Coordinates of C-alpha atoms in Angstrom, one line a residue:
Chain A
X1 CA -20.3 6.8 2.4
X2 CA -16.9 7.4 4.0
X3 CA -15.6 6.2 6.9
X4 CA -12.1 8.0 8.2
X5 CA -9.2 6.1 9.2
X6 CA -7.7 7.7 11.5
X7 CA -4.8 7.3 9.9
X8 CA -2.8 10.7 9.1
X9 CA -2.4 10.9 5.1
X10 CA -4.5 7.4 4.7
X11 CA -7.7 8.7 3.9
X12 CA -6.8 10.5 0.8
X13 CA -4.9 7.6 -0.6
X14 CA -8.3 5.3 -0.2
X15 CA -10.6 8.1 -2.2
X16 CA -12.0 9.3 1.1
X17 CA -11.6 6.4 3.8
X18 CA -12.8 3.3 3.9
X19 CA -16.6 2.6 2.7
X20 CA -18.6 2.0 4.9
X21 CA -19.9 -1.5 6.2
X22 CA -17.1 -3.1 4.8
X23 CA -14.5 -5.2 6.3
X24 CA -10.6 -4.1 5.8
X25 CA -7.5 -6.5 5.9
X26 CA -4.7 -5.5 7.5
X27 CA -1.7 -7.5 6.5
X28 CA 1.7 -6.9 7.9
X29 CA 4.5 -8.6 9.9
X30 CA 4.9 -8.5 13.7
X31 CA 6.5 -5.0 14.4
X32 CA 4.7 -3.0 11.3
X33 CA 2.4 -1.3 13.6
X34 CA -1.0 -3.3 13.1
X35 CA -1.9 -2.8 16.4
X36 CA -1.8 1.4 16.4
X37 CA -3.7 1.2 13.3
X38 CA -6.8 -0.6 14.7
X39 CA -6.4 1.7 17.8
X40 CA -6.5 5.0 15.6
X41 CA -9.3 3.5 13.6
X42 CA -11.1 3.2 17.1
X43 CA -10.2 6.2 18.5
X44 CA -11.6 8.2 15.4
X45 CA -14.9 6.6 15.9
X46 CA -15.3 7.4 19.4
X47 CA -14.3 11.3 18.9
X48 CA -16.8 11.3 16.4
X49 CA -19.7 9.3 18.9
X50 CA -19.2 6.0 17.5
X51 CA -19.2 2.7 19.5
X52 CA -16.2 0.7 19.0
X53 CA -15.9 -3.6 19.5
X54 CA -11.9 -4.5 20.2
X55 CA -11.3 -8.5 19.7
X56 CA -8.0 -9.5 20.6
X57 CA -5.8 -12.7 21.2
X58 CA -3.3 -11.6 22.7
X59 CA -4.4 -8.2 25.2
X60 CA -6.5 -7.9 27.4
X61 CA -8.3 -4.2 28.8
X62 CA -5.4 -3.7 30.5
X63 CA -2.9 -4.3 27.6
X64 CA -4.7 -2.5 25.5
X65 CA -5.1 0.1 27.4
X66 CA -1.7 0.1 28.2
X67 CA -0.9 0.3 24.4
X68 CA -3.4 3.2 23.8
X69 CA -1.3 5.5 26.6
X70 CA 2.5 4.7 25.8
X71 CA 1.4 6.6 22.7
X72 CA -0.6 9.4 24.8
X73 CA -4.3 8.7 24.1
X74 CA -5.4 8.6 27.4
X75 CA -8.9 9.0 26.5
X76 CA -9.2 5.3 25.7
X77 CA -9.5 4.9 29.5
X78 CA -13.2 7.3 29.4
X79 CA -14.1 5.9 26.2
X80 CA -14.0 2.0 28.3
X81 CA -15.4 3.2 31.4
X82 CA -18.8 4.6 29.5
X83 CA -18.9 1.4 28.1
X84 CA -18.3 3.0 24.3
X85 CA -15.3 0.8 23.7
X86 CA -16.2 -2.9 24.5
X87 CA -12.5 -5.1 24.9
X88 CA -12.5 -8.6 25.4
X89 CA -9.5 -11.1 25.0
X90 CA -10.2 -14.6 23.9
X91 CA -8.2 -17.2 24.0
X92 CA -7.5 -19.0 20.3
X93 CA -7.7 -22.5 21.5
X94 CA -11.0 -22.1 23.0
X95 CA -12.9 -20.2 19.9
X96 CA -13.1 -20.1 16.4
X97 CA -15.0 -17.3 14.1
X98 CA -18.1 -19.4 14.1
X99 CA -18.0 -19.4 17.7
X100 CA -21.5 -17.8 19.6
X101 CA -19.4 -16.1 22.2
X102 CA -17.3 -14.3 19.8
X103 CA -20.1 -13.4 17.6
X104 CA -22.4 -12.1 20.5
X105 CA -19.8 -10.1 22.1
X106 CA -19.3 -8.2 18.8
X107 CA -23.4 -8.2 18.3
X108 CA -23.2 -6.7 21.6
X109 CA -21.5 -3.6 20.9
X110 CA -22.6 -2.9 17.8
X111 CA -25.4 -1.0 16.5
X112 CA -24.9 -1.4 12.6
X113 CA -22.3 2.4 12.6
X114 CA -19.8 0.6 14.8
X115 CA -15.9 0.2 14.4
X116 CA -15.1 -3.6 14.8
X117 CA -11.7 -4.7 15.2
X118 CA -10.0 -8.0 15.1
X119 CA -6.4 -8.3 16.2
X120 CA -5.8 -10.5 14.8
X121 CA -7.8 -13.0 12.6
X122 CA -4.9 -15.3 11.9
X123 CA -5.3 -17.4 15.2
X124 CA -8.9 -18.0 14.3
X125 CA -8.0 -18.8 10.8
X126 CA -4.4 -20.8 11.4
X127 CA -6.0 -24.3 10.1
X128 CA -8.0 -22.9 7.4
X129 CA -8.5 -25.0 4.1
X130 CA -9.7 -23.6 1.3
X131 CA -13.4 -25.8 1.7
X132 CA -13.6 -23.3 4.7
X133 CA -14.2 -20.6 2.4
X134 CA -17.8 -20.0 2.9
X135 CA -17.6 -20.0 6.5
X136 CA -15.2 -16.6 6.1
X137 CA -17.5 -15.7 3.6
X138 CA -20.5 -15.6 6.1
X139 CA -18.4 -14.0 8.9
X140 CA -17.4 -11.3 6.3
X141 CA -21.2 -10.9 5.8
X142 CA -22.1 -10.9 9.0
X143 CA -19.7 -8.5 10.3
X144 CA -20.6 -5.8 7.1
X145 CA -23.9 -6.1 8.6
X146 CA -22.4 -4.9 12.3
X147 CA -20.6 -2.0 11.4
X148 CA -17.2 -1.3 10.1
X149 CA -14.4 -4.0 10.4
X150 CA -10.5 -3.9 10.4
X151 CA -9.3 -6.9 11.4
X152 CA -5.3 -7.8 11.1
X153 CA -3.5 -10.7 9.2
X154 CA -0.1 -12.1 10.5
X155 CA 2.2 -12.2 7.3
X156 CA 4.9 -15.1 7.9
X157 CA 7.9 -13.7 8.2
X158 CA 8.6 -16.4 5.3
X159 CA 6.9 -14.3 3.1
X160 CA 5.0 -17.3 1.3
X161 CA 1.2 -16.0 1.4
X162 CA -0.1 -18.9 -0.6
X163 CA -1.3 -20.6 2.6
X164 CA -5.3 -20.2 2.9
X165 CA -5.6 -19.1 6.0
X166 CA -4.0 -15.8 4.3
X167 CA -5.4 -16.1 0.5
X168 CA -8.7 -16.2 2.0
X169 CA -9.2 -13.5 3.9
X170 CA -7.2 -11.3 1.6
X171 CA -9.4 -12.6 -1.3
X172 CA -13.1 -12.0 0.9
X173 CA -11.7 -8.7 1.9
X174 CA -13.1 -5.5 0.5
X175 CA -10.1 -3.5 1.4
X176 CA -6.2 -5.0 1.8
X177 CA -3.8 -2.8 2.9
X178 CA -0.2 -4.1 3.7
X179 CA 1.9 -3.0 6.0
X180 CA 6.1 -3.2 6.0
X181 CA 8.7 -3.4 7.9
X182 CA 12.3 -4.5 6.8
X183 CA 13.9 -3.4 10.1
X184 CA 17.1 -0.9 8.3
X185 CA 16.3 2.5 10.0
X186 CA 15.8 4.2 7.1
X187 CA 13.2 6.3 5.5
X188 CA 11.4 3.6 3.6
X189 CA 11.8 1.1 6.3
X190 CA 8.1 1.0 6.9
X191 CA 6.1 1.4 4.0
X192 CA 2.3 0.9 3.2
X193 CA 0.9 -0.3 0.1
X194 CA -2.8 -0.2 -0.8
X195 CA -3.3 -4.0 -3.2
X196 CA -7.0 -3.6 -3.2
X197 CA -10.3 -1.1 -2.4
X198 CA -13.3 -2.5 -3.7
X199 CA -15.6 -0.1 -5.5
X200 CA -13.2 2.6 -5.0
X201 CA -10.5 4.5 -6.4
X202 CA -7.1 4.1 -4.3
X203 CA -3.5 5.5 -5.1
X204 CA -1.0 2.7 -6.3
X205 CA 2.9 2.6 -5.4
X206 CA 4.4 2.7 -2.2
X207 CA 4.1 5.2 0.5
X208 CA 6.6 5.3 3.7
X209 CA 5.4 5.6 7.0
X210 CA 6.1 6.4 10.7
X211 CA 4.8 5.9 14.1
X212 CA 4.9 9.0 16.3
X213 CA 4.2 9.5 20.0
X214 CA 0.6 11.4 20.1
X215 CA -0.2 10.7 16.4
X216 CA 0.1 7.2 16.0
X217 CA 1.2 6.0 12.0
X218 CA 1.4 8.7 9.6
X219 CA 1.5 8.0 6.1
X220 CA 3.3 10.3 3.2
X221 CA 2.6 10.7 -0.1
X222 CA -0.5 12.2 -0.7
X223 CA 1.3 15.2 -2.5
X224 CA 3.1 13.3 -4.8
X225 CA 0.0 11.3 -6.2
X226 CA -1.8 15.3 -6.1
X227 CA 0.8 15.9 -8.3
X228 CA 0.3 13.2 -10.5
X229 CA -3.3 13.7 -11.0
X230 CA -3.9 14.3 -14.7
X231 CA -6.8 17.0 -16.1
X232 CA -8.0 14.9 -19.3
X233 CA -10.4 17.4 -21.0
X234 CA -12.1 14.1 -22.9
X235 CA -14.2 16.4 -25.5
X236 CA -11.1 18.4 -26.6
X237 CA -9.0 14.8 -27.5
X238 CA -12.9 13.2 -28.7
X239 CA -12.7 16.1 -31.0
X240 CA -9.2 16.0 -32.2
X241 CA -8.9 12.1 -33.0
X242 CA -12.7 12.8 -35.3
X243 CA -14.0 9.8 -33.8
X244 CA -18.0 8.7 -32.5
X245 CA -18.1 7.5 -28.8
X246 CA -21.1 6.2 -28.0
X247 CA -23.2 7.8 -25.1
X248 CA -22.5 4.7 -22.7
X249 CA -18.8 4.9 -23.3
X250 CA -19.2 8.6 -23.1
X251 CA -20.4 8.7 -19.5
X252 CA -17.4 5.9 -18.4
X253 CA -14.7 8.0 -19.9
X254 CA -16.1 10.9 -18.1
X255 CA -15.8 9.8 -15.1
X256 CA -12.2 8.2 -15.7
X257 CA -11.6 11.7 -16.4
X258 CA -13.0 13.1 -13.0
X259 CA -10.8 10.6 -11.2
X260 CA -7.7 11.6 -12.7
X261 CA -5.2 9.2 -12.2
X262 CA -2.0 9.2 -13.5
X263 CA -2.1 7.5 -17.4
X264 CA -5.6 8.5 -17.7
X265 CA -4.9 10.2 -21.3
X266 CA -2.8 7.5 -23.1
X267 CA -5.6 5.1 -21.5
X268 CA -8.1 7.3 -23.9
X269 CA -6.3 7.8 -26.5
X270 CA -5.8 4.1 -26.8
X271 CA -9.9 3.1 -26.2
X272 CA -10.7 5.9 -29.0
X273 CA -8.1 4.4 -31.2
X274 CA -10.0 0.9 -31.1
X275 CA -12.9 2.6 -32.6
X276 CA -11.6 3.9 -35.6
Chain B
X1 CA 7.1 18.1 0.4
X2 CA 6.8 14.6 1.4
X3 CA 9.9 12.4 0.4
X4 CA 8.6 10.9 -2.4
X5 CA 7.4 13.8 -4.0
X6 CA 11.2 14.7 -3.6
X7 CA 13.0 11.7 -5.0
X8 CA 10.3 12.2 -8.0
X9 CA 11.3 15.5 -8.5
X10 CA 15.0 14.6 -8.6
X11 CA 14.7 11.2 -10.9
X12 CA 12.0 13.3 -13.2
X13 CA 15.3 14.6 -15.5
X14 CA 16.7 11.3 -16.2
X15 CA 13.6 10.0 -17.5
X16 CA 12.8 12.8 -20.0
X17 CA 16.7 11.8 -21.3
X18 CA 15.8 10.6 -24.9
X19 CA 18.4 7.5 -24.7
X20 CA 17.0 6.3 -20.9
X21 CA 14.1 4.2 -20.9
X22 CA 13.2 3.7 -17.7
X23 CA 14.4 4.8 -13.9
X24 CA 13.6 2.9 -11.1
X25 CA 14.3 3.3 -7.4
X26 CA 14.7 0.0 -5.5
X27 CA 14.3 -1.1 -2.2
X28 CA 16.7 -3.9 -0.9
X29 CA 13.3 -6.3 -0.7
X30 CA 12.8 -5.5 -4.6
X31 CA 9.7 -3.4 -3.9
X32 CA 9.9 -0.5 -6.3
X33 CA 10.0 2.3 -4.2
X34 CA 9.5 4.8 -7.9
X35 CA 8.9 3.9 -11.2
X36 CA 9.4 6.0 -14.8
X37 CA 9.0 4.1 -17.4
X38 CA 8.7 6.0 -21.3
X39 CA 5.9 4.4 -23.7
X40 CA 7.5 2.2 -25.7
X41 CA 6.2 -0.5 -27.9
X42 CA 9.0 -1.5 -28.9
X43 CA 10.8 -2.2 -25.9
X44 CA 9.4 -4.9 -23.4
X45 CA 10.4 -3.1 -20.1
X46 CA 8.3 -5.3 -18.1
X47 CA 10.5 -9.1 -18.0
X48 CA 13.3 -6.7 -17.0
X49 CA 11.3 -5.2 -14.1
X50 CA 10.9 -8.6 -12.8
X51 CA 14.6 -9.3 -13.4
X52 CA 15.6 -6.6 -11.8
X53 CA 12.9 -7.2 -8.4
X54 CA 14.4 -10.3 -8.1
X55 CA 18.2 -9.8 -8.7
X56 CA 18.4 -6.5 -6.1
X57 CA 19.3 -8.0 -3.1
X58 CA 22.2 -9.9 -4.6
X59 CA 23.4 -7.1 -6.8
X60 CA 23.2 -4.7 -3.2
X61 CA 25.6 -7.2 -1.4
X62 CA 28.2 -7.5 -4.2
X63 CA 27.8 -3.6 -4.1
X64 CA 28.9 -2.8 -0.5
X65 CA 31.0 -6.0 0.2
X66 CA 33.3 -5.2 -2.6
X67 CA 32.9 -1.8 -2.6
X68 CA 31.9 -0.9 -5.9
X69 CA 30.5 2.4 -6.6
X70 CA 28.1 1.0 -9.9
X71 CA 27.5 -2.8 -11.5
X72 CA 26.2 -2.7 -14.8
X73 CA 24.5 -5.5 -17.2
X74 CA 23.6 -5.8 -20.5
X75 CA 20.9 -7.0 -22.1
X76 CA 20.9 -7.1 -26.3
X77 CA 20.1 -3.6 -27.1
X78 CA 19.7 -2.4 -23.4
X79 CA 22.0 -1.7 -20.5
X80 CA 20.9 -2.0 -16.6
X81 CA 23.3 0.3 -14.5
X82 CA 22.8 0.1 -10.9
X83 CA 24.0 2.7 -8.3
X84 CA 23.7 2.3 -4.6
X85 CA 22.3 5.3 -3.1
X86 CA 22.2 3.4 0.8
X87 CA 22.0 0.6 2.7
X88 CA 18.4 -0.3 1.5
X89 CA 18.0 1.6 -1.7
X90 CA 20.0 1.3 -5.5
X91 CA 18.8 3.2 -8.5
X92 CA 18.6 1.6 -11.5
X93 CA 18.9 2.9 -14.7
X94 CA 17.9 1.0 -18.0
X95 CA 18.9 3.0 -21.3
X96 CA 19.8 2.2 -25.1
X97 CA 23.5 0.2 -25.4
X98 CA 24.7 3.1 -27.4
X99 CA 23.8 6.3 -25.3
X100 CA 26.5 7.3 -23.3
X101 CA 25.9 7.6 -19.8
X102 CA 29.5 8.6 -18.6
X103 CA 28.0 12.4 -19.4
X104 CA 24.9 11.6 -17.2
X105 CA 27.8 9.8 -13.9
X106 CA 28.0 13.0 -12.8
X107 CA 24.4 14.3 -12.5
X108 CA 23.4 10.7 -11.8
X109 CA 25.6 10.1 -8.5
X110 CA 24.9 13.5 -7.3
X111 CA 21.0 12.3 -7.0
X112 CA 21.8 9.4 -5.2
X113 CA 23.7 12.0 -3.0
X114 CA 21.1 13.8 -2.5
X115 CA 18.7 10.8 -2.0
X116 CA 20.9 9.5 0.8
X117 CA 20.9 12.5 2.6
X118 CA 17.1 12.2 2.7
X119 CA 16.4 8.7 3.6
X120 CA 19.2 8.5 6.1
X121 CA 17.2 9.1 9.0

């Protein structure tokens, strides 16, 4: 099961949207536009009646809030009054993700279908050593089990991710999407990259961005990988190379077929040749 | 038509060139913005896609501070011909030593023309 973005021109690159119960990384820079995208993946749960948890660092209701109307969704204000969207700031030096208080203010707004958001994780997980592993592994679980999650990732403006308090949640992740900003003002100046989707098809290259009054981030692209989509009729080139596929194989180069990415026919061509 | 579907539409004829091996569209960060690459066996494309990732932000400041409208680098069999199409983006070309790309300047410098206008915003 699917769960929208909110994200103009996302979903389609992601197979559908995120699946469901998972938790999503958002990894980006300061200025990429983190922040709108856990506010559109929030707002498009509560059009759609869903409950949504905000944790952040560094806003409080107001400043979020404030965020949500600079870019004209002034429905965030309802959507806090009826108590659908719970906000609470914490401060970093007073919690960490196996804190109760965190965990029971996210428990408390979710009902297993809620949006969950984290902006962002990389206070909680600044000292991290890679022995702290499991510890993110259980958050990760318990959060799956909440609703939802997107939480953010600070990328150094060094560029050097090897540090664990990145590699870690990148690597217990289901879904890493990063975000870019190299600051030139031109059309690829901000640019989204999908590195992983567990269990799910996703489009691969680069796709530009914006961030538009009203709409929030809008991602472009999905026509070009349309375009690229390749119709592989697998019984016509079975049939032409003379070879026997068993029925197992059969069934997995079906459905490579059915997703059609780009390659998908040389990728045959060259499993079918091993069998000869 | 979004703008990559554009920029593919406008690189697709150099690729299909029988001497060209691969076109690539660089950002000034060495993220490639679009790949083509042809099916070769016999040419190891991928060492020089590194190369190139790396060496793009150099090659882009020798382009605009001395004002040069190409660089160019060779490689055994191969040549890597760079053209800046802006500030952030070069197009890279890498092709057979022997095929002559003065016939392809023309054609080639008119795409990063056209590229410019569309990433200029």
């Amino acid at each position: 099961m699917r769960v929208e973005t909110g994200v103009f021109g996302l979903d389609s690159l992601l197979g559908g949207g995120l699946r469901k119960n998972t938790v999503t990384v958002i990894l980006g820079s300061t200025g990429t536009g983190k922040t709108i995208f856990t506010l559109q993946f929030l707002m498009k749960g509560l059009e759609k009646g869903e409950n949504g948890v905000y944790v952040s660092f560094d806003m409080d209701e107001k400043g979020v809030l404030d965020t949500a109307l600079s870019l004209g969704w002034e429905e965030v204000k309802d959507y806090i009054e009826e108590e659908r969207l719970k906000v609470r700031r914490f401060f970093a030096e007073n919690v960490s993700y196996l804190n109760n208080e965190l965990m029971s203010f996210i428990m408390s707004g979710s009902d297993g279908n809620s949006r969950i958001v984290i902006d962002s994780f990389t206070p909680l997980v600044s000292s991290l050593s890679y022995e702290m592993r499991n510890d993110v592994n259980w958050f990760f679980y318990k959060l799956r089990s909440l609703g939802t999650t997107v939480i953010t990732l600070e990328e150094p403006l060094s560029g050097n991710l090897d540090e664990p308090s990145v590699t870690i949640p990148l690597f217990l992740g289901d879904t890493v999407l990063q975000l870019k900003n190299i600051g030139y003002g031109e059309a690829f100046n901000r640019t989204l990259r999908i590195i992983k989707h567990r269990g799910s098809w996703h489009a691969e290259g680069v796709f530009p961005y914006r961030i538009l009054d009203g709409v929030g981030i809008v991602v472009e692209g999905v026509d070009y990988i349309e375009v690229r989509r390749e119709k592989v009729d697998i019984d016509s080139i079975i049939r032409k190379m003379g070879v026997k596929v068993p029925e197992d194989l059969y069934k997995k180069l079906k459905k490579m077929c059915d997703a059609g990415m780009a390659g998908t026919e040389e990728a045959i061509k060259t499993i079918l040749r091993s069998l000869k | 038509m979004s703008l990559l579907l554009r920029i593919s539409e406008l690189l697709e004829p150099f690729s299909s060139d029988p001497g060209i091996y691969m076109v690539v569209l660089h950002r000034i960060d060495g993220v490639p913005i679009y790949v083509k690459a042809k099916r070769d066996k016999k040419v190891k494309l991928t060492t020089l896609l590194y190369w190139l990732e790396g060496q793009i932000k150099e090659v882009l400041y020798y382009i605009f501070t001395r004002n040069l409208s190409e660089a160019s680098f060779k490689f055994q069999d191969m040549v890597v011909r760079m053209y800046p199409v802006s500030k952030t983006l070069v197009l890279s070309i890498i092709a057979k030593d022997e095929t002559p790309l003065y016939k392809l300047d023309l054609d080639l410098e008119s795409a990063c023309r056209e590229i410019s206008s569309l990433v200029i915003v």
